[in-house]
JSON list of C-alpha atoms in Angstrom, two decimals:
[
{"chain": "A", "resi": 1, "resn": "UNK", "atom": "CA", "xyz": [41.39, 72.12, -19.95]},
{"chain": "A", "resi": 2, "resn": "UNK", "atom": "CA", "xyz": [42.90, 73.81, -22.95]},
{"chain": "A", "resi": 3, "resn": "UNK", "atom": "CA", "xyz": [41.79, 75.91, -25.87]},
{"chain": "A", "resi": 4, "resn": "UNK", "atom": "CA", "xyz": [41.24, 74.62, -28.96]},
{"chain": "A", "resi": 5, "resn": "UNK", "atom": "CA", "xyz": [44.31, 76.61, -30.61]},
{"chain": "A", "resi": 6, "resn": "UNK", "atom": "CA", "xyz": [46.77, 74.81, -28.70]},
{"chain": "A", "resi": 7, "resn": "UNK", "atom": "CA", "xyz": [47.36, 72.77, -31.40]},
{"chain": "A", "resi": 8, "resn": "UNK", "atom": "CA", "xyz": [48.13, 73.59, -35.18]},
{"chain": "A", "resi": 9, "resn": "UNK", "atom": "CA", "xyz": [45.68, 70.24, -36.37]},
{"chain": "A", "resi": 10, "resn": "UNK", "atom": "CA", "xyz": [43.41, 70.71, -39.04]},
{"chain": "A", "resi": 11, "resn": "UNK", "atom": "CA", "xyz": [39.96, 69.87, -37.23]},
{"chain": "A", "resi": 12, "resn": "UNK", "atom": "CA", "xyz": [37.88, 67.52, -38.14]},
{"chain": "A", "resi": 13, "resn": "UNK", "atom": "CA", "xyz": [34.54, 66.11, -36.22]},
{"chain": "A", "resi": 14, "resn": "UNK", "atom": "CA", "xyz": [34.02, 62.99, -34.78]},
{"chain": "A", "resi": 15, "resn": "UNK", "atom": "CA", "xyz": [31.11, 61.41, -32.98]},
{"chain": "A", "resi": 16, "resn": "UNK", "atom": "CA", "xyz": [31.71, 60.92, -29.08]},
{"chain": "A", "resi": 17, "resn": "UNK", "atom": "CA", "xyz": [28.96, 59.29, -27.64]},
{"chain": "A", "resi": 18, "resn": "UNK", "atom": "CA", "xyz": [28.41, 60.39, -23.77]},
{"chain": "A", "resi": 19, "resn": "UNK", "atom": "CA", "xyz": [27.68, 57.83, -21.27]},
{"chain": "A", "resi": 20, "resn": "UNK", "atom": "CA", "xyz": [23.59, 57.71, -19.45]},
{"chain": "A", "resi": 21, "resn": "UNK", "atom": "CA", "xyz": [23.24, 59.29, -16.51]},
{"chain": "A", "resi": 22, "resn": "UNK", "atom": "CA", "xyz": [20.64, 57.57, -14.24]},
{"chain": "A", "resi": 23, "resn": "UNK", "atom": "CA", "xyz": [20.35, 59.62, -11.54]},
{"chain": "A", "resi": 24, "resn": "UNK", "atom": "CA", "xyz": [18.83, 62.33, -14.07]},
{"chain": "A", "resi": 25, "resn": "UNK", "atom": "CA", "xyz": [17.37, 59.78, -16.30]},
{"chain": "A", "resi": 26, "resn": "UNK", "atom": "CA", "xyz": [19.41, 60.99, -19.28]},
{"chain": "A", "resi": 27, "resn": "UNK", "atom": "CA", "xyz": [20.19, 58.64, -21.91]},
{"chain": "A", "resi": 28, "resn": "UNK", "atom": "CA", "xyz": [23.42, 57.88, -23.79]},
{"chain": "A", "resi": 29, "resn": "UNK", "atom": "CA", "xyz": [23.78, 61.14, -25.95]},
{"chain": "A", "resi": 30, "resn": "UNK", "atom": "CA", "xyz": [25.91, 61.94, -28.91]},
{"chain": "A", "resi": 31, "resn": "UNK", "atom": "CA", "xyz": [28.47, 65.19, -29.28]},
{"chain": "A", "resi": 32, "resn": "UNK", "atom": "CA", "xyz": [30.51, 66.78, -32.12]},
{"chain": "A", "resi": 33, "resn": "UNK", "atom": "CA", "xyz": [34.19, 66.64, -31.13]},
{"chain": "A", "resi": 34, "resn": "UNK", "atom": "CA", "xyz": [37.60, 67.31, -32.32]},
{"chain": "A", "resi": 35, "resn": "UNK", "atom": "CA", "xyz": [39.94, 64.39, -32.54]},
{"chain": "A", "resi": 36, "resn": "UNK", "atom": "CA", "xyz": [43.61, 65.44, -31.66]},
{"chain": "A", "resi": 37, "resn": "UNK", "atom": "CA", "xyz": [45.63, 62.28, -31.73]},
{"chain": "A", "resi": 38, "resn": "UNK", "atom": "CA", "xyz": [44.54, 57.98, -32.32]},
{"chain": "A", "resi": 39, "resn": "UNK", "atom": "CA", "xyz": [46.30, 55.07, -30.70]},
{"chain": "A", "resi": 40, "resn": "UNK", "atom": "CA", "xyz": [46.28, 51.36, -31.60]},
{"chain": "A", "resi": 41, "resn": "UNK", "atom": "CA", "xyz": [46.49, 49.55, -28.29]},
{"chain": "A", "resi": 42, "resn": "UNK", "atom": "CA", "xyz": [46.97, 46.10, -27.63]},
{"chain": "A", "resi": 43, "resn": "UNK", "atom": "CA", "xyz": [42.88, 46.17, -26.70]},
{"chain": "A", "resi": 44, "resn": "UNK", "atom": "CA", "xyz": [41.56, 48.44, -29.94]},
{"chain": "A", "resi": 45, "resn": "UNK", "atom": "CA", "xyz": [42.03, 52.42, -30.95]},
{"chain": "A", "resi": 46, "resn": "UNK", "atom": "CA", "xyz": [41.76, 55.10, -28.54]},
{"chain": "A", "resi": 47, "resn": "UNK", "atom": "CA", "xyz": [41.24, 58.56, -29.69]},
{"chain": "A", "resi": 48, "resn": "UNK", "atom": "CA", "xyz": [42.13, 61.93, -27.77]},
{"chain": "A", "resi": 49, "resn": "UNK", "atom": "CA", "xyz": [39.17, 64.06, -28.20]},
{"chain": "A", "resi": 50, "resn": "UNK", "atom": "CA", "xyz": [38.37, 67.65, -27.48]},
{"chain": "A", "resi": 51, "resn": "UNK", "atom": "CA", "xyz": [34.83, 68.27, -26.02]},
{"chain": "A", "resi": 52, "resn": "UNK", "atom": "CA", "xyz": [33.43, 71.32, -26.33]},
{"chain": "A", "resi": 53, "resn": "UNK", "atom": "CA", "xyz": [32.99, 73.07, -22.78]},
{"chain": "A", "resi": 54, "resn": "UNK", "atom": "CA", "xyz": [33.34, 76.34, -20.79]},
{"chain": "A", "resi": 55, "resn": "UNK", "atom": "CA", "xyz": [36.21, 77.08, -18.22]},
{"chain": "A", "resi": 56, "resn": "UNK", "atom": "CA", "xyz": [35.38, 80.56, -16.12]},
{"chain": "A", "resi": 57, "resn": "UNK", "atom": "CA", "xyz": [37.49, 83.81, -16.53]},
{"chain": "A", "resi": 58, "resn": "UNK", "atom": "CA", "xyz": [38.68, 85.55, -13.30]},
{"chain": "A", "resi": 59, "resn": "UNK", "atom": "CA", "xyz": [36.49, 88.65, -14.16]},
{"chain": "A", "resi": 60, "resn": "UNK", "atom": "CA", "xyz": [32.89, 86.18, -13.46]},
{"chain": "A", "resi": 61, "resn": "UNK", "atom": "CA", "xyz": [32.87, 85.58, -17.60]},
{"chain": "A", "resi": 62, "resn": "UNK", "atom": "CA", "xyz": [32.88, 81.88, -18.69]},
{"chain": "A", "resi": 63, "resn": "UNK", "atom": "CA", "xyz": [34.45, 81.24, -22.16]},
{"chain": "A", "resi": 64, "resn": "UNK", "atom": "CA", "xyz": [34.13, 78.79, -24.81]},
{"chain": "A", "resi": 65, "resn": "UNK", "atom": "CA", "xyz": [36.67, 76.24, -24.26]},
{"chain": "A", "resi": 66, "resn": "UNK", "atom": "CA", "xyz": [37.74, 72.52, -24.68]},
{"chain": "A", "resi": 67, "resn": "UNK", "atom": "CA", "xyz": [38.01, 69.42, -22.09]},
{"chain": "A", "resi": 68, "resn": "UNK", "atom": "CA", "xyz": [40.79, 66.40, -23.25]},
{"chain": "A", "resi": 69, "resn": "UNK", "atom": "CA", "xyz": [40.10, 63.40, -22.69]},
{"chain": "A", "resi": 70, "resn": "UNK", "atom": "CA", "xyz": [41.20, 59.85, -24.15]},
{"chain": "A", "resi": 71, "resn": "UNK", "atom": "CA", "xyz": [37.96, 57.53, -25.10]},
{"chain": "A", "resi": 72, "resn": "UNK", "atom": "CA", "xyz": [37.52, 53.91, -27.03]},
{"chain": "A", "resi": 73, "resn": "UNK", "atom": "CA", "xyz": [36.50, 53.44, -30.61]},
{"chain": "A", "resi": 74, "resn": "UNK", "atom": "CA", "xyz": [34.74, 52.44, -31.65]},
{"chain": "A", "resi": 75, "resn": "UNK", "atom": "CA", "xyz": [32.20, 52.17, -27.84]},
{"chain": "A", "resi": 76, "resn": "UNK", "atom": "CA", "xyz": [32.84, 55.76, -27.43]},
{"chain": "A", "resi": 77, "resn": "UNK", "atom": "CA", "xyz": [33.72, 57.66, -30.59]},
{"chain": "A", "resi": 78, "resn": "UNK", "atom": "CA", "xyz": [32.37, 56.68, -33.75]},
{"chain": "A", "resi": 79, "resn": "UNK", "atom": "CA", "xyz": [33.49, 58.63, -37.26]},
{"chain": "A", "resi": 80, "resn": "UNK", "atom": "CA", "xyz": [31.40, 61.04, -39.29]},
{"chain": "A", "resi": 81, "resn": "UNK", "atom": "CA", "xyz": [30.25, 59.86, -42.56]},
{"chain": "A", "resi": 82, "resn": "UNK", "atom": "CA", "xyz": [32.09, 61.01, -45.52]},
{"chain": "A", "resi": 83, "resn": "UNK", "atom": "CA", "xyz": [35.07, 62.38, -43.09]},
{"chain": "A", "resi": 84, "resn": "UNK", "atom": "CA", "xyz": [38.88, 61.85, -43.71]},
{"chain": "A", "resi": 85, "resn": "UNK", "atom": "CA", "xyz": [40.76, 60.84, -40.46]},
{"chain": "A", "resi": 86, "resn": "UNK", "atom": "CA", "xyz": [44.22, 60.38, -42.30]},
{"chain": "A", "resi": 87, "resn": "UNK", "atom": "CA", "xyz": [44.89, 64.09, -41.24]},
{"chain": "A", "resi": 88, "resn": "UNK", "atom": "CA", "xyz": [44.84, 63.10, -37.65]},
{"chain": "A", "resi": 89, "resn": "UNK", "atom": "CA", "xyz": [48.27, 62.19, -35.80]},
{"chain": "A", "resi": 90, "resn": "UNK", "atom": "CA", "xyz": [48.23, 58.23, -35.43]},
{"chain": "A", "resi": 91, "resn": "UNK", "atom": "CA", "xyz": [50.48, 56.07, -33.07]},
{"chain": "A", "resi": 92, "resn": "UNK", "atom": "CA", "xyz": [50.10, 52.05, -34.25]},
{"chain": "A", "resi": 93, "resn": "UNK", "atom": "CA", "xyz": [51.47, 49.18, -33.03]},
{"chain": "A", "resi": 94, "resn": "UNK", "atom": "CA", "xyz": [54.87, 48.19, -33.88]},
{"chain": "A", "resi": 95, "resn": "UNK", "atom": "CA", "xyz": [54.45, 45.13, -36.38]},
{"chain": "A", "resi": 96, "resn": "UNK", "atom": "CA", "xyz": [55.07, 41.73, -34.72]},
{"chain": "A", "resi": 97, "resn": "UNK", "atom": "CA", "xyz": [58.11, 39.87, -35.16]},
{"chain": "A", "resi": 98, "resn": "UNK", "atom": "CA", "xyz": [57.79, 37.06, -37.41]},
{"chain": "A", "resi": 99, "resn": "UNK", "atom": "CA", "xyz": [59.81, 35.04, -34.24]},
{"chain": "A", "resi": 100, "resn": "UNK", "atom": "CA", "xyz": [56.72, 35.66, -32.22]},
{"chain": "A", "resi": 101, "resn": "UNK", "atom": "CA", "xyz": [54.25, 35.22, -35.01]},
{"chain": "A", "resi": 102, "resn": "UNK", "atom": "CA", "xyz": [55.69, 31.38, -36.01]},
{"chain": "A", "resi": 103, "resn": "UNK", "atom": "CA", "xyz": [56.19, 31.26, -32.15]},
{"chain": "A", "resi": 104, "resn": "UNK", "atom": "CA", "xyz": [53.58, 32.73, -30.53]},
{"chain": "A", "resi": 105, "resn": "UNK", "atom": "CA", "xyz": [54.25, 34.07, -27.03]},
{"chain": "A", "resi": 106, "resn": "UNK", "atom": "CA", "xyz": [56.93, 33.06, -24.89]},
{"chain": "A", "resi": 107, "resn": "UNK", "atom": "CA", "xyz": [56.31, 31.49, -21.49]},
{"chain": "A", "resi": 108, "resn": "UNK", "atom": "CA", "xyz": [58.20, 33.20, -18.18]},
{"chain": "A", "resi": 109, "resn": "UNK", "atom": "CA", "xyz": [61.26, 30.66, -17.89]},
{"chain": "A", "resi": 110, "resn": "UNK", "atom": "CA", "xyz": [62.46, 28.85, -14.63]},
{"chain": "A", "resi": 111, "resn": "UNK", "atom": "CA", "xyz": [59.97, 26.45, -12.95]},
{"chain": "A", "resi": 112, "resn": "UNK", "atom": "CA", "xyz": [58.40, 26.27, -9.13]},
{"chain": "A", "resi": 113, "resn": "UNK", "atom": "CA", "xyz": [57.77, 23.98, -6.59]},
{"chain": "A", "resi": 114, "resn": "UNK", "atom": "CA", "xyz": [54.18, 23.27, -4.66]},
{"chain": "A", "resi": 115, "resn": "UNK", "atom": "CA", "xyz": [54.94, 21.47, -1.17]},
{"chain": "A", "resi": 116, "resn": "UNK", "atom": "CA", "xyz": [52.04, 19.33, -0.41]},
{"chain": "A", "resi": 117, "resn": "UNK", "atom": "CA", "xyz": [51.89, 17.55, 2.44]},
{"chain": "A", "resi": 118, "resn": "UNK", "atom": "CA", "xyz": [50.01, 14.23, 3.22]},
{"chain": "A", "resi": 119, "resn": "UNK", "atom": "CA", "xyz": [49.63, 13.56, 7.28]},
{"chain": "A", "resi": 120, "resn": "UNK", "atom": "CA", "xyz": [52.74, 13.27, 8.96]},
{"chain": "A", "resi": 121, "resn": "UNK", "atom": "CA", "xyz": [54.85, 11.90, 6.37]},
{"chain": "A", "resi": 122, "resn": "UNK", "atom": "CA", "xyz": [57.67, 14.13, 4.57]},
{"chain": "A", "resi": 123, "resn": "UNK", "atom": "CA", "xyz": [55.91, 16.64, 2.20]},
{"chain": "A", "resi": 124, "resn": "UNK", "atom": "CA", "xyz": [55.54, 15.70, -1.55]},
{"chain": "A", "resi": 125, "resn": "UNK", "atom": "CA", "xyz": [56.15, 18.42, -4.13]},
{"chain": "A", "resi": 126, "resn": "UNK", "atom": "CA", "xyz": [54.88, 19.30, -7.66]},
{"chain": "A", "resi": 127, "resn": "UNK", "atom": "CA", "xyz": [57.03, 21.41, -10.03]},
{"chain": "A", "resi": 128, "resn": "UNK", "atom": "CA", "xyz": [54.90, 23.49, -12.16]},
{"chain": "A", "resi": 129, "resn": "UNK", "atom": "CA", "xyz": [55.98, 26.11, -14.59]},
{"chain": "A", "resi": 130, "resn": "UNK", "atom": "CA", "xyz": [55.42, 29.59, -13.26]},
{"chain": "A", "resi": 131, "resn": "UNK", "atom": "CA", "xyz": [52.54, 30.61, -15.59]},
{"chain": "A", "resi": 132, "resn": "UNK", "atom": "CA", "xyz": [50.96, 26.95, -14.55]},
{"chain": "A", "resi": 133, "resn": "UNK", "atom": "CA", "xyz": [47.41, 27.96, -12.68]},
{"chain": "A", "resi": 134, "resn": "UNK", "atom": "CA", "xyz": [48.69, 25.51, -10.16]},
{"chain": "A", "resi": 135, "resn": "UNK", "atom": "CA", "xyz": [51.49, 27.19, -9.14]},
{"chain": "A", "resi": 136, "resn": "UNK", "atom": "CA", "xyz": [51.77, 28.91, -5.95]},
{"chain": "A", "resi": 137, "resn": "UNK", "atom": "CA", "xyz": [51.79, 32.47, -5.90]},
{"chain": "A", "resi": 138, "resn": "UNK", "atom": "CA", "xyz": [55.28, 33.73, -4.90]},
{"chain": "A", "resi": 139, "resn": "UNK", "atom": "CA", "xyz": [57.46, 30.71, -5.06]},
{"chain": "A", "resi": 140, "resn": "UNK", "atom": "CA", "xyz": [60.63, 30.99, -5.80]},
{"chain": "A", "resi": 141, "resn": "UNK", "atom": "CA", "xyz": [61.85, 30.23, -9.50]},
{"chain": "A", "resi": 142, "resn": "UNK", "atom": "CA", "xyz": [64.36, 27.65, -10.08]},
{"chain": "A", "resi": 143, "resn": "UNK", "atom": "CA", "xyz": [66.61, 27.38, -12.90]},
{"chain": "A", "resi": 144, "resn": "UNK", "atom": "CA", "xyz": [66.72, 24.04, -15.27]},
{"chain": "A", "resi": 145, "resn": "UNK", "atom": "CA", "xyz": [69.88, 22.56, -13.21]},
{"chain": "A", "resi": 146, "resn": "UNK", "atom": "CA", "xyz": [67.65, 23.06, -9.58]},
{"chain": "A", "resi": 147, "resn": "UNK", "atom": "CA", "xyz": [64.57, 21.89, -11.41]},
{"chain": "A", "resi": 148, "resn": "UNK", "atom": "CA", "xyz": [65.91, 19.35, -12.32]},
{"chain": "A", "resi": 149, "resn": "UNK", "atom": "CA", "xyz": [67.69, 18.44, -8.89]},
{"chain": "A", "resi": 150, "resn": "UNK", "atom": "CA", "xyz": [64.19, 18.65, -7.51]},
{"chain": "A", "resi": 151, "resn": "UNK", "atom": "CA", "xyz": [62.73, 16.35, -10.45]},
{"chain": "A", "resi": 152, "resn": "UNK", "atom": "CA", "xyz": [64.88, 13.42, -9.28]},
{"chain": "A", "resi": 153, "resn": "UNK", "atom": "CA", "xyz": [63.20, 12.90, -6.02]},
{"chain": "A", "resi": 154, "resn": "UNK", "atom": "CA", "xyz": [60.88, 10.35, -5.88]},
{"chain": "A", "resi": 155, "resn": "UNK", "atom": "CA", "xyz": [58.55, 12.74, -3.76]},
{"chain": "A", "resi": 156, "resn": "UNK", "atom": "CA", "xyz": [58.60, 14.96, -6.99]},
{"chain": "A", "resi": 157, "resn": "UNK", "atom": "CA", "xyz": [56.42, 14.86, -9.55]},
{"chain": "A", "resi": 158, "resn": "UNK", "atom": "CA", "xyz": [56.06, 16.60, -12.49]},
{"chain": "A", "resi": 159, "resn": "UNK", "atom": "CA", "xyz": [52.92, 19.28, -13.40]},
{"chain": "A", "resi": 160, "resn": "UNK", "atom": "CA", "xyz": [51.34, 17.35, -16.91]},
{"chain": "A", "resi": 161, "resn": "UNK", "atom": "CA", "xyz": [48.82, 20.67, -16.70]},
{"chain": "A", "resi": 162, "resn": "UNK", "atom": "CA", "xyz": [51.52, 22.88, -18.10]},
{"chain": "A", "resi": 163, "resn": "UNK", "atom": "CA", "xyz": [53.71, 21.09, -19.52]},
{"chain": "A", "resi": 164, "resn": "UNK", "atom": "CA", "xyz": [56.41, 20.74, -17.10]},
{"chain": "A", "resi": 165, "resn": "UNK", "atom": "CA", "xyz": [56.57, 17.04, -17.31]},
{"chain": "A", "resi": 166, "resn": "UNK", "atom": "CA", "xyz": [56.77, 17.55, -21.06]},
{"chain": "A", "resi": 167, "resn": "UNK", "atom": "CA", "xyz": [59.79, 19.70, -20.74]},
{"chain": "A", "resi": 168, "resn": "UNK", "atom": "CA", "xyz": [61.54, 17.96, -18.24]},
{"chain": "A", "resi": 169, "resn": "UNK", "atom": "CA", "xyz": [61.33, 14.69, -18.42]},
{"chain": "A", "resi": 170, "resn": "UNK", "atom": "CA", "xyz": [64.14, 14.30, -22.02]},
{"chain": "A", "resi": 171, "resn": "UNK", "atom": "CA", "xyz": [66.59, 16.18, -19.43]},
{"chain": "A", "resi": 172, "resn": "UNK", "atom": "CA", "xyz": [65.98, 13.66, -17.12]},
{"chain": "A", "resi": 173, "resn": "UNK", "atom": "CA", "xyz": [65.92, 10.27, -19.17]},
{"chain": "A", "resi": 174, "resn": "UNK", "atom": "CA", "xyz": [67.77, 11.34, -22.03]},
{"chain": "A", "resi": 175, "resn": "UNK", "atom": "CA", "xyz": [66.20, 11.56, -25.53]},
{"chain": "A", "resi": 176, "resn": "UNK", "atom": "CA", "xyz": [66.68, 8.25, -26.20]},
{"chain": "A", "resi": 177, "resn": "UNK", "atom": "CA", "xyz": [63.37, 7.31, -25.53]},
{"chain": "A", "resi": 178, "resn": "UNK", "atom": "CA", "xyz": [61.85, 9.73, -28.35]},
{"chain": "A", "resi": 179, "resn": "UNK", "atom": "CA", "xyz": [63.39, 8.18, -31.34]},
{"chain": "A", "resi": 180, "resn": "UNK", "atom": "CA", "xyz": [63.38, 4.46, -30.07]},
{"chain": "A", "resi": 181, "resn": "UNK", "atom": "CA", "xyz": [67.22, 4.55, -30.30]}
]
């Protein structure tokens, strides 16, 4: 808990909406609050709030004070009509590189191997790329040259699910193939 002049912020309210409480059939219910600091998140804003509360004094007393606590915009706190929030300190997101934007996101490199094994014969094996649902949990990863060592079995074959067979497969044959050359 701290007191409300801990920080030098200009205060402004916000709207913090407090969750239902069943067991005494209260419903959702809305409090003025203090917003200290806002976040951008990969998931939305989150807003550090002061609640208005009481913390006891050693002497029996209880004095107004203020409970911190970090809630979601907007399920949680909602603005106040005709309020400015500019004055409140704000953490965003670095901007995305334009690599990643034209790119999108990057899949973990190396590749894996699933054993699966048919009777008594020798076990087959899939290679999979490690974000491939298929994959087993915990395999190790293997580098292009050791994927690619694996690929040439004939017991091998290649994951079409995530693309594995896609990658792999101009390594293997040469890219020949692609252009009709």
């Amino acid at each position: 808990m701290t007191t409300p002049s801990d920080d030098a912020a200009r205060p402004v309210p916000v709207q913090v909406v407090l969750p239902a409480d069943p067991v005494l059939g209260q419903p959702e219910q809305e409090v003025v609050a203090r917003p200290w600091r806002r976040r951008q998140t990969e998931t939305g804003w989150v807003y550090l709030v002061g609640l208005p509360s009481y913390r006891n004094l050693k002497d029996g007393e209880a004095e107004a004070a203020e409970y911190r606590v970090w809630v979601r915009a907007p399920g949680h706190v909602r603005p106040v009509d005709g309020v400015d929030y500019n004055q409140v300190p704000t953490e965003t997101l670095p901007p995305a590189s334009v690599v990643r934007e034209v790119l999108g996101e990057r899949r973990p490199s190396g590749w894996v191997v699933a054993k699966v094994r048919e009777g008594q014969g020798l076990a087959r094996g899939v290679l999979h790329a490690p974000d491939c649902e298929e994959a087993p949990e915990g395999a190790p990863l293997l580098d292009v040259q050791r994927a690619l060592d694996v690929a040439e079995n004939p017991r091998t074959q290649l994951c079409t699910l995530c693309g594995c067979a896609h990658e792999l497969t101009p390594l293997l044959s040469g890219f020949g193939h692609i252009t009709g050359s």
